[in-house]
Amino acid sequence: MEGQNNTMQPMDNDITLNEDKAQVEALFGKKALTQFEEAQQATSDAFFDIQAAQILAGLNQKKKAKIYRISSFRKLAIAASFIIFIAATYIFIESKKQNEFAKVKIEEIPTDEIDNYLVSNDWENELDWENTTLKEDAHIETLSNTILKDSN
Amino acid sequence: MQSDQALIIEFQASSNKEAPYTILLKRHQQKVYYQIKRMVSNHMDADDIAQQVWIKVWNKLDGFKMESEFSTWIFRIAYNETINFLQKQQKTSDHNVNEELIDYEQAAGSTDHPKSSQIQITLDTAIQQLPEKQRFVFMLRYFEEMNYEKIASITGTTVGGAKANYHQAIKKLEEFVKHA
């Protein structure tokens, strides 16, 4: 039955196709329709060969362009990611250093280390000068206190 | 002669895709071009659209699952490309049927084309005033002699829808002839 249906289908289609075509031909005539179709098909003999060659050439160009674009894009992407990686590492290390420095309290630093640091930076003299100033200030204060007591 | 299906399998399986593609191109090239030319009337536009269609075929053929015939699939691409072109053309410029009619008369008057006649001009104008989908269906049915199942697959509609499109096109052509 299935085979019969398959063989019947094209016949049915042929009948309806002929009916459908006849409706149009009744309106315009077969000649006008044939001429219309001939006008659509009026191309030079070589047209389709040229068109095929153009399509294939276009595809080859596209393929080449595509390969070039992908490789240059990859190169750029690799270079960009490398630069980003280096920059990110540098920023990370620097910020970590700063944080560590900020976190250390003065009480936690051994005195020897501070002394060494001051010696190496020639800050000792400055420190002595500060001590001398402090001592002199204290001496002036005791003197003024004695004068006040005497006056009383 | 290798079938379309065998050529598609070869295209999808091998790295040398150009050989099977070229055979498919040469086999279906004319029908695709003629259908587009019937729709847009202008040779240069038809050539451009046809080339776009074949580039799409190259790009999409690897994913073609052979659920329909290759010819149905390629006509569907041609349908989409042509409709897109016509819609863009309508947006960019007012489509003037009279201008086309003059072009047609001039072309028909040249020695390369059949002689101009009133009925031919009426036919050309009548076809041009049909809505794009009805025009496409009409061309496939009358000139390509396709069955409605195939037309429905190409235009993305039902068989009933394709039949309705064809008969609406005939009605419009009748009305045009009456008032011409």
Tab-separated table of N, CA and C in Angstrom, chain B residues 28 31-32 35-36 49 52-54 56-57 60 64 67-84 133 136-137 140 146 149-158:
chain	number	residue	atom	x	y	z
B	28	HIS	N	23.679	22.653	-9.225
B	28	HIS	CA	22.481	23.393	-8.800
B	28	HIS	C	22.539	24.894	-9.085
B	31	LYS	N	19.691	26.653	-11.500
B	31	LYS	CA	18.324	26.728	-10.950
B	31	LYS	C	18.238	27.790	-9.851
B	32	VAL	N	19.286	27.837	-9.029
B	32	VAL	CA	19.316	28.832	-7.943
B	32	VAL	C	19.326	30.237	-8.534
B	35	GLN	N	15.924	31.234	-10.212
B	35	GLN	CA	14.858	31.539	-9.246
B	35	GLN	C	15.067	32.926	-8.639
B	36	ILE	N	16.320	33.240	-8.322
B	36	ILE	CA	16.615	34.562	-7.750
B	36	ILE	C	16.355	35.647	-8.789
B	49	ILE	N	23.315	37.922	-5.085
B	49	ILE	CA	22.564	37.099	-4.113
B	49	ILE	C	22.948	35.631	-4.269
B	52	GLN	N	26.168	34.949	-2.628
B	52	GLN	CA	25.981	34.917	-1.170
B	52	GLN	C	25.413	33.565	-0.733
B	53	VAL	N	24.463	33.075	-1.516
B	53	VAL	CA	23.829	31.785	-1.207
B	53	VAL	C	24.891	30.687	-1.184
B	54	TRP	N	25.761	30.679	-2.197
B	54	TRP	CA	26.769	29.611	-2.287
B	54	TRP	C	27.838	29.737	-1.205
B	56	LYS	N	27.127	30.818	1.781
B	56	LYS	CA	26.424	30.276	2.969
B	56	LYS	C	26.407	28.758	2.927
B	57	VAL	N	26.234	28.213	1.726
B	57	VAL	CA	26.224	26.751	1.586
B	57	VAL	C	27.574	26.191	2.062
B	60	LYS	N	27.792	26.396	5.876
B	60	LYS	CA	26.828	25.627	6.674
B	60	LYS	C	26.744	24.147	6.300
B	64	PHE	N	24.881	20.384	7.835
B	64	PHE	CA	23.661	19.906	7.149
B	64	PHE	C	23.399	18.444	7.513
B	67	GLU	N	18.223	16.058	6.534
B	67	GLU	CA	16.831	15.777	6.872
B	67	GLU	C	15.917	16.146	5.708
B	68	SER	N	16.418	16.987	4.825
B	68	SER	CA	15.679	17.306	3.597
B	68	SER	C	16.631	17.121	2.421
B	69	GLU	N	16.085	17.223	1.206
B	69	GLU	CA	16.954	17.116	0.030
B	69	GLU	C	17.875	18.338	0.003
B	70	PHE	N	19.031	18.159	-0.614
B	70	PHE	CA	19.965	19.273	-0.725
B	70	PHE	C	19.336	20.426	-1.515
B	71	SER	N	18.608	20.077	-2.579
B	71	SER	CA	18.001	21.124	-3.424
B	71	SER	C	16.963	21.935	-2.629
B	72	THR	N	16.234	21.272	-1.729
B	72	THR	CA	15.257	21.977	-0.890
B	72	THR	C	15.985	22.942	0.036
B	73	TRP	N	17.060	22.422	0.616
B	73	TRP	CA	17.855	23.218	1.573
B	73	TRP	C	18.444	24.449	0.900
B	74	ILE	N	18.995	24.253	-0.276
B	74	ILE	CA	19.654	25.380	-0.956
B	74	ILE	C	18.612	26.404	-1.436
B	75	PHE	N	17.436	25.927	-1.841
B	75	PHE	CA	16.373	26.856	-2.236
B	75	PHE	C	15.871	27.634	-1.013
B	76	ARG	N	15.929	27.005	0.139
B	76	ARG	CA	15.514	27.701	1.364
B	76	ARG	C	16.499	28.838	1.677
B	77	ILE	N	17.778	28.552	1.511
B	77	ILE	CA	18.790	29.612	1.713
B	77	ILE	C	18.552	30.730	0.697
B	78	ALA	N	18.305	30.328	-0.552
B	78	ALA	CA	18.059	31.321	-1.618
B	78	ALA	C	16.817	32.150	-1.301
B	79	TYR	N	15.790	31.494	-0.761
B	79	TYR	CA	14.556	32.198	-0.391
B	79	TYR	C	14.854	33.260	0.675
B	80	ASN	N	15.562	32.851	1.723
B	80	ASN	CA	15.884	33.798	2.813
B	80	ASN	C	16.736	34.964	2.322
B	81	GLU	N	17.739	34.645	1.526
B	81	GLU	CA	18.632	35.703	1.018
B	81	GLU	C	17.863	36.675	0.117
B	82	THR	N	17.005	36.131	-0.724
B	82	THR	CA	16.251	36.981	-1.661
B	82	THR	C	15.263	37.871	-0.916
B	83	ILE	N	14.564	37.294	0.039
B	83	ILE	CA	13.585	38.077	0.814
B	83	ILE	C	14.314	39.186	1.595
B	84	ASN	N	15.456	38.828	2.194
B	84	ASN	CA	16.254	39.848	2.917
B	84	ASN	C	16.658	40.974	1.979
B	133	LYS	N	6.482	36.639	-0.817
B	133	LYS	CA	6.329	35.205	-0.552
B	133	LYS	C	5.441	34.549	-1.619
B	136	PHE	N	7.388	34.198	-4.770
B	136	PHE	CA	8.364	33.102	-4.707
B	136	PHE	C	7.664	31.750	-4.905
B	137	VAL	N	6.537	31.592	-4.216
B	137	VAL	CA	5.770	30.342	-4.324
B	137	VAL	C	5.286	30.158	-5.760
B	140	LEU	N	8.159	29.048	-8.012
B	140	LEU	CA	8.563	27.657	-7.767
B	140	LEU	C	7.552	26.684	-8.354
B	146	MET	N	7.557	22.516	-8.863
B	146	MET	CA	7.768	21.820	-7.587
B	146	MET	C	6.431	21.435	-6.963
B	149	GLU	N	4.735	20.120	-1.109
B	149	GLU	CA	5.505	19.692	0.080
B	149	GLU	C	6.872	20.383	0.073
B	150	LYS	N	7.492	20.370	-1.079
B	150	LYS	CA	8.826	20.969	-1.211
B	150	LYS	C	8.745	22.495	-1.072
B	151	ILE	N	7.722	23.072	-1.697
B	151	ILE	CA	7.548	24.541	-1.602
B	151	ILE	C	7.348	24.938	-0.136
B	152	ALA	N	6.559	24.124	0.572
B	152	ALA	CA	6.298	24.410	1.988
B	152	ALA	C	7.594	24.370	2.806
B	153	SER	N	8.441	23.361	2.517
B	153	SER	CA	9.729	23.266	3.245
B	153	SER	C	10.615	24.464	2.941
B	154	ILE	N	10.612	24.886	1.688
B	154	ILE	CA	11.486	26.012	1.290
B	154	ILE	C	11.040	27.315	1.948
B	155	THR	N	9.729	27.543	1.930
B	155	THR	CA	9.240	28.836	2.426
B	155	THR	C	8.877	28.803	3.911
B	156	GLY	N	9.115	27.661	4.541
B	156	GLY	CA	8.870	27.539	5.978
B	156	GLY	C	7.399	27.662	6.345
B	157	THR	N	6.575	27.012	5.568
B	157	THR	CA	5.133	27.048	5.841
B	157	THR	C	4.557	25.632	5.735
B	158	THR	N	3.245	25.513	5.904
B	158	THR	CA	2.607	24.197	5.756
B	158	THR	C	2.237	23.981	4.290
